[in-house]
Tab-separated table of C-alpha atoms and ligand atoms in Angstrom:
chain	number	residue	atom	x	y	z
A	1083	UNK	CA	73.132	165.125	104.835
A	1084	UNK	CA	71.820	163.630	107.960
A	1085	UNK	CA	74.454	164.659	111.183
A	1086	UNK	CA	71.979	162.963	113.476
A	1087	UNK	CA	73.147	159.772	111.296
A	1088	UNK	CA	73.834	156.515	114.247
A	1089	UNK	CA	77.304	156.499	113.724
A	1090	UNK	CA	78.025	159.831	114.335
A	1091	UNK	CA	76.391	158.998	117.888
A	1092	UNK	CA	78.584	156.053	117.744
A	1093	UNK	CA	81.532	158.075	117.136
A	1094	UNK	CA	80.814	160.346	120.019
A	1095	UNK	CA	79.553	157.553	122.481
A	1096	UNK	CA	83.499	155.431	121.545
A	1097	UNK	CA	85.403	158.790	121.710
A	1098	UNK	CA	83.236	159.715	125.764
A	1099	UNK	CA	84.219	156.338	126.922
A	1100	UNK	CA	87.439	155.572	125.547
A	1101	UNK	CA	89.010	158.447	127.432
A	1102	UNK	CA	88.170	158.082	130.814
A	1103	UNK	CA	89.197	154.139	130.361
A	1104	UNK	CA	92.764	154.922	128.982
A	1105	UNK	CA	93.412	157.156	131.981
A	1106	UNK	CA	92.807	153.837	134.649
A	1107	UNK	CA	94.604	152.003	132.398
A	1108	UNK	CA	98.171	152.307	134.479
A	1109	UNK	CA	100.939	150.134	132.946
A	1110	UNK	CA	101.857	149.068	130.204
A	1111	UNK	CA	100.179	145.912	129.238
A	1112	UNK	CA	96.488	147.555	130.527
A	1113	UNK	CA	97.709	151.018	128.228
A	1114	UNK	CA	97.739	148.170	124.879
A	1115	UNK	CA	94.994	146.330	126.128
A	1116	UNK	CA	92.903	149.551	125.209
A	1117	UNK	CA	94.580	149.908	122.160
A	1118	UNK	CA	92.996	146.526	120.439
A	1119	UNK	CA	89.891	147.582	122.446
A	1120	UNK	CA	89.599	151.738	121.529
A	1121	UNK	CA	91.513	151.833	118.630
A	1122	UNK	CA	91.954	148.005	117.491
A	1123	UNK	CA	90.452	146.425	113.731
A	1124	UNK	CA	86.859	146.098	115.751
A	1125	UNK	CA	86.983	149.635	117.363
A	1126	UNK	CA	84.402	151.119	117.125
A	1127	UNK	CA	86.642	154.212	115.194
A	1128	UNK	CA	87.799	151.437	112.781
A	1129	UNK	CA	84.296	150.025	112.073
A	1130	UNK	CA	83.512	153.323	111.285
A	1131	UNK	CA	86.245	154.003	108.352
A	1132	UNK	CA	85.542	149.817	106.955
A	1133	UNK	CA	82.123	150.679	106.739
A	1134	UNK	CA	82.347	153.947	104.857
A	1135	UNK	CA	81.282	152.163	101.268
A	1136	UNK	CA	77.334	150.883	103.105
A	1137	UNK	CA	76.863	154.449	104.095
A	1138	UNK	CA	74.819	156.973	101.927
A	1139	UNK	CA	76.892	159.241	99.999
A	1140	UNK	CA	76.040	161.725	100.510
A	1141	UNK	CA	77.294	162.284	104.441
A	1142	UNK	CA	80.167	159.901	103.390
A	1143	UNK	CA	83.285	162.730	103.509
A	1144	UNK	CA	81.306	164.171	107.055
A	1145	UNK	CA	81.719	160.733	108.724
A	1146	UNK	CA	85.267	160.112	107.277
A	1147	UNK	CA	86.153	163.548	108.579
A	1148	UNK	CA	84.459	162.511	112.147
A	1149	UNK	CA	86.307	159.475	112.155
A	1150	UNK	CA	89.311	160.946	112.113
A	1151	UNK	CA	88.950	163.394	114.954
A	1152	UNK	CA	87.888	160.343	116.943
A	1153	UNK	CA	90.749	158.634	115.817
A	1154	UNK	CA	93.477	161.737	116.671
A	1155	UNK	CA	92.386	162.207	119.612
A	1156	UNK	CA	92.715	158.703	120.657
A	1157	UNK	CA	96.079	158.455	119.499
A	1158	UNK	CA	96.990	161.651	120.779
A	1159	UNK	CA	95.659	160.730	124.798
A	1160	UNK	CA	97.299	157.467	123.798
A	1161	UNK	CA	100.825	159.085	122.955
A	1162	UNK	CA	100.046	161.693	126.492
A	1163	UNK	CA	99.291	158.482	129.066
A	1164	UNK	CA	102.018	156.464	127.426
A	1165	UNK	CA	104.397	158.599	128.070
A	1166	UNK	CA	103.307	159.300	131.476
A	1167	UNK	CA	103.861	155.530	132.495
A	1168	UNK	CA	107.030	155.135	130.735
A	1169	UNK	CA	108.154	158.179	133.379
A	1170	UNK	CA	106.077	156.882	136.582
A	1171	UNK	CA	107.771	153.319	135.459
A	1172	UNK	CA	111.554	155.357	135.386
A	1173	UNK	CA	111.211	156.968	138.522
A	1174	UNK	CA	109.716	154.003	140.174
A	1175	UNK	CA	112.838	152.195	139.067
A	1176	UNK	CA	115.000	154.665	139.820
A	1177	UNK	CA	113.771	155.065	143.176
A	1178	UNK	CA	113.620	150.986	143.843
A	1179	UNK	CA	117.195	150.751	142.239
A	1180	UNK	CA	118.590	153.567	144.976
A	1181	UNK	CA	122.764	153.249	145.304
A	1182	UNK	CA	123.470	154.463	149.000
A	1183	UNK	CA	127.091	156.406	147.561
A	1184	UNK	CA	127.736	157.306	151.301
A	1185	UNK	CA	127.559	153.818	152.613
A	1186	UNK	CA	131.520	153.254	154.095
A	1187	UNK	CA	132.749	150.190	151.215
A	1188	UNK	CA	133.426	146.521	152.190
A	1189	UNK	CA	137.954	147.112	153.143
A	1190	UNK	CA	140.075	144.233	150.983
A	1191	UNK	CA	142.638	142.237	152.461
A	1192	UNK	CA	145.920	143.854	151.171
A	1193	UNK	CA	147.604	141.391	149.259
A	1194	UNK	CA	151.703	141.308	150.682
A	1195	UNK	CA	154.937	139.828	148.759
A	1196	UNK	CA	156.588	136.635	149.829
A	1197	UNK	CA	159.666	138.231	151.680
A	1198	UNK	CA	161.722	135.612	149.599
A	1199	UNK	CA	160.695	137.254	146.423
A	1200	UNK	CA	161.292	140.557	147.844
A	1201	UNK	CA	164.845	139.260	148.877
A	1202	UNK	CA	165.884	138.343	145.582
A	1203	UNK	CA	164.369	141.370	143.875
A	1204	UNK	CA	166.545	143.723	145.431
A	1205	UNK	CA	168.947	140.883	144.965
A	1206	UNK	CA	168.557	141.177	141.283
A	1207	UNK	CA	167.727	144.672	141.304
A	1208	UNK	CA	171.739	145.223	142.408
A	1209	UNK	CA	173.465	142.029	140.075
A	1210	UNK	CA	171.498	144.075	137.184
A	1211	UNK	CA	173.056	147.789	138.129
A	1212	UNK	CA	176.499	145.487	138.327
A	1213	UNK	CA	175.905	144.191	134.601
A	1214	UNK	CA	174.803	140.310	135.612
A	1215	UNK	CA	172.539	139.022	133.410
A	1216	UNK	CA	170.040	136.614	134.685
A	1217	UNK	CA	170.120	132.775	133.023
A	1218	UNK	CA	167.592	130.392	134.582
A	1219	UNK	CA	168.685	126.842	133.924
A	1220	UNK	CA	166.609	123.470	134.801
A	1221	UNK	CA	165.642	122.583	138.558
A	1222	UNK	CA	165.736	118.375	137.104
A	1223	UNK	CA	169.518	118.552	136.344
A	1224	UNK	CA	171.153	115.374	135.334
A	1225	UNK	CA	173.846	114.009	137.256
A	1226	UNK	CA	176.412	115.008	134.142
A	1227	UNK	CA	175.441	118.903	134.532
A	1228	UNK	CA	174.784	118.302	138.939
A	1229	UNK	CA	178.123	116.603	139.436
A	1230	UNK	CA	180.530	115.252	136.853
A	1231	UNK	CA	181.105	118.692	134.281
A	1232	UNK	CA	181.664	120.022	137.622
A	1233	UNK	CA	184.241	117.464	138.407
A	1234	UNK	CA	183.221	115.593	141.183
A	1235	UNK	CA	183.136	112.504	139.123
A	1236	UNK	CA	181.166	109.643	140.440
A	1237	UNK	CA	182.201	107.458	143.474
A	1238	UNK	CA	184.340	110.800	144.548
A	1239	UNK	CA	184.011	111.596	148.019
A	1240	UNK	CA	183.400	115.005	147.355
A	1241	UNK	CA	179.726	113.930	146.549
A	1242	UNK	CA	179.235	113.965	149.763
A	1243	UNK	CA	179.199	117.693	150.613
A	1244	UNK	CA	175.653	117.283	148.677
A	1245	UNK	CA	172.366	115.221	149.885
A	1246	UNK	CA	170.874	114.115	146.813
A	1247	UNK	CA	167.404	114.174	145.615
A	1248	UNK	CA	167.457	110.910	143.041
A	1249	UNK	CA	164.466	110.579	140.437
A	1250	UNK	CA	163.224	106.971	139.318
A	1251	UNK	CA	165.196	108.055	135.858
A	1252	UNK	CA	168.940	107.236	136.423
A	1253	UNK	CA	170.961	110.217	135.474
A	1254	UNK	CA	168.072	112.559	136.611
A	1255	UNK	CA	168.203	114.240	139.993
A	1256	UNK	CA	166.862	117.198	141.015
A	1257	UNK	CA	169.694	119.705	141.382
A	1258	UNK	CA	171.507	120.346	144.720
A	1259	UNK	CA	172.636	124.156	144.211
A	1260	UNK	CA	172.950	126.324	140.968
A	1261	UNK	CA	176.310	125.942	139.918
A	1262	UNK	CA	174.981	123.664	136.826
A	1263	UNK	CA	173.980	125.746	135.759
A	1264	UNK	CA	178.226	127.709	135.219
A	1265	UNK	CA	178.117	125.200	132.368
A	1266	UNK	CA	174.814	125.317	130.607
A	1267	UNK	CA	175.573	129.382	130.525
A	1268	UNK	CA	179.303	128.568	129.159
A	1269	UNK	CA	178.096	125.752	126.704
A	1270	UNK	CA	175.145	128.771	125.373
A	1271	UNK	CA	177.315	131.311	125.477
A	1272	UNK	CA	180.938	129.690	124.565
A	1273	UNK	CA	182.888	131.625	123.143
A	1274	UNK	CA	181.910	134.652	124.516
A	1275	UNK	CA	182.304	136.854	127.743
A	1276	UNK	CA	180.335	135.783	130.345
A	1277	UNK	CA	178.476	137.412	133.279
A	1278	UNK	CA	176.010	135.588	134.330
A	1279	UNK	CA	173.365	135.748	137.796
A	1280	UNK	CA	172.569	132.525	137.697
A	1281	UNK	CA	169.410	131.530	140.985
A	1282	UNK	CA	166.317	128.796	141.298
A	1283	UNK	CA	165.149	126.528	144.292
A	1284	UNK	CA	167.505	123.380	145.214
A	1285	UNK	CA	167.423	120.926	146.773
A	1286	UNK	CA	169.055	118.704	149.318
A	1287	UNK	CA	167.445	115.241	150.619
A	1288	UNK	CA	168.308	115.951	154.484
A	1289	UNK	CA	166.647	115.956	157.278
A	1290	UNK	CA	165.198	119.350	158.238
A	1291	UNK	CA	166.042	121.298	161.043
A	1292	UNK	CA	166.073	125.411	162.237
A	1293	UNK	CA	169.314	125.684	159.413
A	1294	UNK	CA	168.069	123.107	157.243
A	1295	UNK	CA	165.563	122.869	154.312
A	1296	UNK	CA	165.189	120.519	151.331
A	1297	UNK	CA	164.123	123.479	149.195
A	1298	UNK	CA	166.264	126.761	149.293
A	1299	UNK	CA	167.228	129.068	146.658
A	1300	UNK	CA	170.325	130.103	145.745
A	1301	UNK	CA	171.980	132.847	143.102
A	1302	UNK	CA	174.735	131.871	141.494
A	1303	UNK	CA	177.626	134.139	139.671
A	1304	UNK	CA	179.512	133.364	137.214
A	1305	UNK	CA	181.675	135.727	134.914
A	1306	UNK	CA	184.212	134.190	132.564
A	1307	UNK	CA	186.891	136.395	130.192
A	1308	UNK	CA	189.873	137.144	128.625
A	1309	UNK	CA	191.858	137.961	132.287
A	1310	UNK	CA	189.860	137.784	134.911
A	1311	UNK	CA	191.530	137.364	138.128
A	1312	UNK	CA	191.256	136.408	141.795
A	1313	UNK	CA	191.241	140.698	142.151
A	1314	UNK	CA	188.142	140.863	139.829
A	1315	UNK	CA	186.510	138.121	141.978
A	1316	UNK	CA	187.648	140.127	145.416
A	1317	UNK	CA	186.606	143.631	144.323
A	1318	UNK	CA	183.381	142.156	142.655
A	1319	UNK	CA	182.214	140.488	145.855
A	1320	UNK	CA	183.340	143.070	148.312
A	1321	UNK	CA	181.163	145.775	146.078
A	1322	UNK	CA	177.983	143.193	146.540
A	1323	UNK	CA	178.736	142.964	150.127
A	1324	UNK	CA	178.286	146.867	149.984
A	1325	UNK	CA	175.581	147.561	147.509
A	1326	UNK	CA	173.691	145.034	149.588
A	1327	UNK	CA	174.239	145.133	152.918
A	1328	UNK	CA	175.970	149.020	153.610
A	1329	UNK	CA	178.348	151.108	152.410
A	1330	UNK	CA	181.208	150.988	154.918
A	1331	UNK	CA	180.219	146.994	155.809
A	1332	UNK	CA	183.758	144.878	156.319
A	1333	UNK	CA	184.180	141.452	154.172
A	1334	UNK	CA	186.876	139.253	154.537
A	1335	UNK	CA	187.626	136.332	152.082
A	1336	UNK	CA	188.945	132.996	153.990
A	1337	UNK	CA	190.026	130.372	152.167
A	1338	UNK	CA	188.150	126.921	150.979
A	1339	UNK	CA	187.495	124.150	149.535
A	1340	UNK	CA	185.247	123.442	145.938
A	1341	UNK	CA	185.634	120.984	143.437
A	1342	UNK	CA	184.493	123.453	140.821
A	1343	UNK	CA	187.021	125.989	141.485
A	1344	UNK	CA	190.534	126.536	142.411
A	1345	UNK	CA	191.189	128.475	144.522
A	1346	UNK	CA	188.338	128.268	146.654
A	1347	UNK	CA	186.645	130.840	149.490
A	1348	UNK	CA	183.902	132.170	151.953
A	1349	UNK	CA	183.151	135.572	151.501
A	1350	UNK	CA	182.528	137.095	155.489
A	1351	UNK	CA	180.181	140.101	156.561
A	1352	UNK	CA	180.725	142.171	159.230
A	1353	UNK	CA	178.001	141.536	161.547
A	1354	UNK	CA	175.844	143.419	160.815
A	1355	UNK	CA	174.148	142.914	164.527
A	1356	UNK	CA	176.828	143.121	166.750
A	1357	UNK	CA	179.266	145.309	164.511
A	1358	UNK	CA	181.326	142.960	165.328
A	1359	UNK	CA	181.862	143.261	168.571
A	1360	UNK	CA	180.810	139.189	169.071
A	1361	UNK	CA	176.869	138.461	169.772
A	1362	UNK	CA	174.844	135.284	169.602
A	1363	UNK	CA	174.422	135.207	165.772
A	1364	UNK	CA	177.277	135.801	164.571
A	1365	UNK	CA	178.800	132.940	167.793
A	1366	UNK	CA	180.704	135.271	168.575
A	1367	UNK	CA	182.966	135.251	166.164
A	1368	UNK	CA	181.720	138.873	164.630
A	1369	UNK	CA	181.661	137.400	161.152
A	1370	UNK	CA	179.151	136.175	158.905
A	1371	UNK	CA	179.411	133.863	156.223
A	1372	UNK	CA	177.688	135.329	153.502
A	1373	UNK	CA	178.464	132.985	150.413
A	1374	UNK	CA	181.083	130.724	148.715
A	1375	UNK	CA	183.873	131.259	145.315
A	1376	UNK	CA	186.585	130.790	143.914
A	1377	UNK	CA	188.381	131.051	140.502
A	1378	UNK	CA	186.622	128.591	137.946
A	1379	UNK	CA	188.663	126.100	137.891
A	1380	UNK	CA	190.118	124.326	134.747
A	1381	UNK	CA	188.293	121.128	134.095
A	1382	UNK	CA	184.925	123.015	134.463
A	1383	UNK	CA	186.491	126.023	132.052
A	1384	UNK	CA	187.587	122.902	129.609
A	1385	UNK	CA	183.577	121.396	129.862
A	1386	UNK	CA	181.921	124.168	129.013
A	1387	UNK	CA	183.852	124.584	125.917
A	1388	UNK	CA	186.522	127.214	126.650
A	1389	UNK	CA	190.246	126.824	126.608
A	1390	UNK	CA	191.721	127.367	129.952
A	1391	UNK	CA	195.011	128.464	128.869
A	1392	UNK	CA	193.138	132.035	127.097
A	1393	UNK	CA	190.204	131.877	129.064
A	1394	UNK	CA	189.451	132.452	133.309
A	1395	UNK	CA	186.527	133.266	135.321
A	1396	UNK	CA	184.786	133.350	138.715
A	1397	UNK	CA	182.107	131.624	140.289
A	1398	UNK	CA	180.292	132.167	143.269
A	1399	UNK	CA	176.840	131.266	145.317
A	1400	UNK	CA	174.722	132.283	148.132
A	1401	UNK	CA	171.682	131.608	149.318
A	1402	UNK	CA	169.506	134.193	149.471
A	1403	UNK	CA	167.050	132.358	152.642
A	1404	UNK	CA	170.447	132.225	154.933
A	1405	UNK	CA	170.932	136.243	153.724
A	1406	UNK	CA	167.903	137.210	154.934
A	1407	UNK	CA	167.751	135.390	158.632
A	1408	UNK	CA	170.997	137.361	159.410
A	1409	UNK	CA	169.642	140.075	158.623
A	1410	UNK	CA	165.977	140.012	159.999
A	1411	UNK	CA	166.660	137.614	163.316
A	1412	UNK	CA	164.395	134.280	161.677
A	1413	UNK	CA	165.854	131.438	163.482
A	1414	UNK	CA	164.228	128.745	161.206
A	1415	UNK	CA	164.828	128.604	157.591
A	1416	UNK	CA	161.465	125.995	157.706
A	1417	UNK	CA	159.287	129.570	158.579
A	1418	UNK	CA	160.019	130.553	154.366
A	1419	UNK	CA	157.956	127.272	152.993
A	1420	UNK	CA	155.203	126.066	155.762
A	1421	UNK	CA	153.435	129.681	154.681
A	1422	UNK	CA	152.189	130.984	158.285
A	1423	UNK	CA	150.829	134.448	157.399
A	1424	UNK	CA	151.985	135.227	161.436
A	1425	UNK	CA	155.490	134.741	159.667
A	1426	UNK	CA	154.829	136.263	156.412
A	1427	UNK	CA	152.317	139.806	157.564
A	1428	UNK	CA	156.028	140.298	159.254
A	1429	UNK	CA	157.119	141.304	156.114
A	1430	UNK	CA	154.749	144.325	154.658
B	278	DAH	N1	177.143	124.964	144.843
B	278	DAH	C1	177.942	125.557	146.170
B	278	DAH	C2	176.675	125.033	147.258
B	278	DAH	O1	176.168	124.538	146.774
B	278	DAH	C3	178.351	127.499	146.629
B	278	DAH	C4	179.410	127.572	145.436
B	278	DAH	C5	180.563	127.423	146.503
B	278	DAH	C6	178.843	127.950	144.460
B	278	DAH	C7	181.641	127.896	144.938
B	278	DAH	C8	180.014	128.600	143.044
B	278	DAH	C9	181.435	128.580	144.006
B	278	DAH	O2	179.814	129.070	142.021
B	278	DAH	O3	182.365	129.179	143.586
B	278	DAH	O4	177.766	124.905	147.943
């Protein structure tokens, strides 16, 4: 056996050359290049295996053993080096991508609810406590629902009470008030008793001013039952005013006129600015008007599908923007929809 066969020398040299070269490999690409050169098919070790058949038979086991040793040595050196490089790369990444958690955050500007949404929500909550359901009806209405079915026939002078936006489609308009919802609710609910609130946007063809806008909300109430009296109207609306304006607020009902109620009235609350003594807000009267109301007109009950000899009801309509204006001393109704943040930001 000749241990000094040149193949042993070649294997020793291969190992001696490979290990320092491995220390030079500094990244994943260099590692792979090293692996191809020193453990790949044309490397000295792999050549030793593939040429084993040509070596003298008696030294073949020794060559095989030696080649295996070299291969294992290179493989384990490779594994260690490759682990070390991965570790280095991880450390580098951690270092570079470090988050400074002590940096102060960027402040997010805080949104706020529109004062009108806030006012409506308060009113809905109070009405829900009083047993009213919210019932929504269309903003684009027919002439019939907005006027005729509410006892305001075509050409009747009472139509002048509502300056109207008509659409290009004859008989179709933007509702001028939420009262058309009364007939819609009755037609849907007949012949059951009703207790609903009809909220939503209304439109009027008017010159805008501090007191009037072309669009504004109303919240309408409708109660229909077999024994509904003016006493129910007065009790319910007085209770509503107290829940909105405070337990001790005084209210009064004045006679008025609306085609769809008979009798009709308007409710005032004691001026909460001066306590009834008289001031600029209440124009020295001591009272503030908050809603229109009345007993549902028999014609309207009939149009809704209720027999007026058996059924009766009361209705009311209020303007939440107007109520907020009185409450907060807002001088111009146009502030509500002009979206000036200086106005909106005051209601946080
Ligand atoms: N619809 C009336 C308006 O816009 C307000 C109103 C008055 C509603 C009396 C009612 C009511 O339900 O009974 O001026």
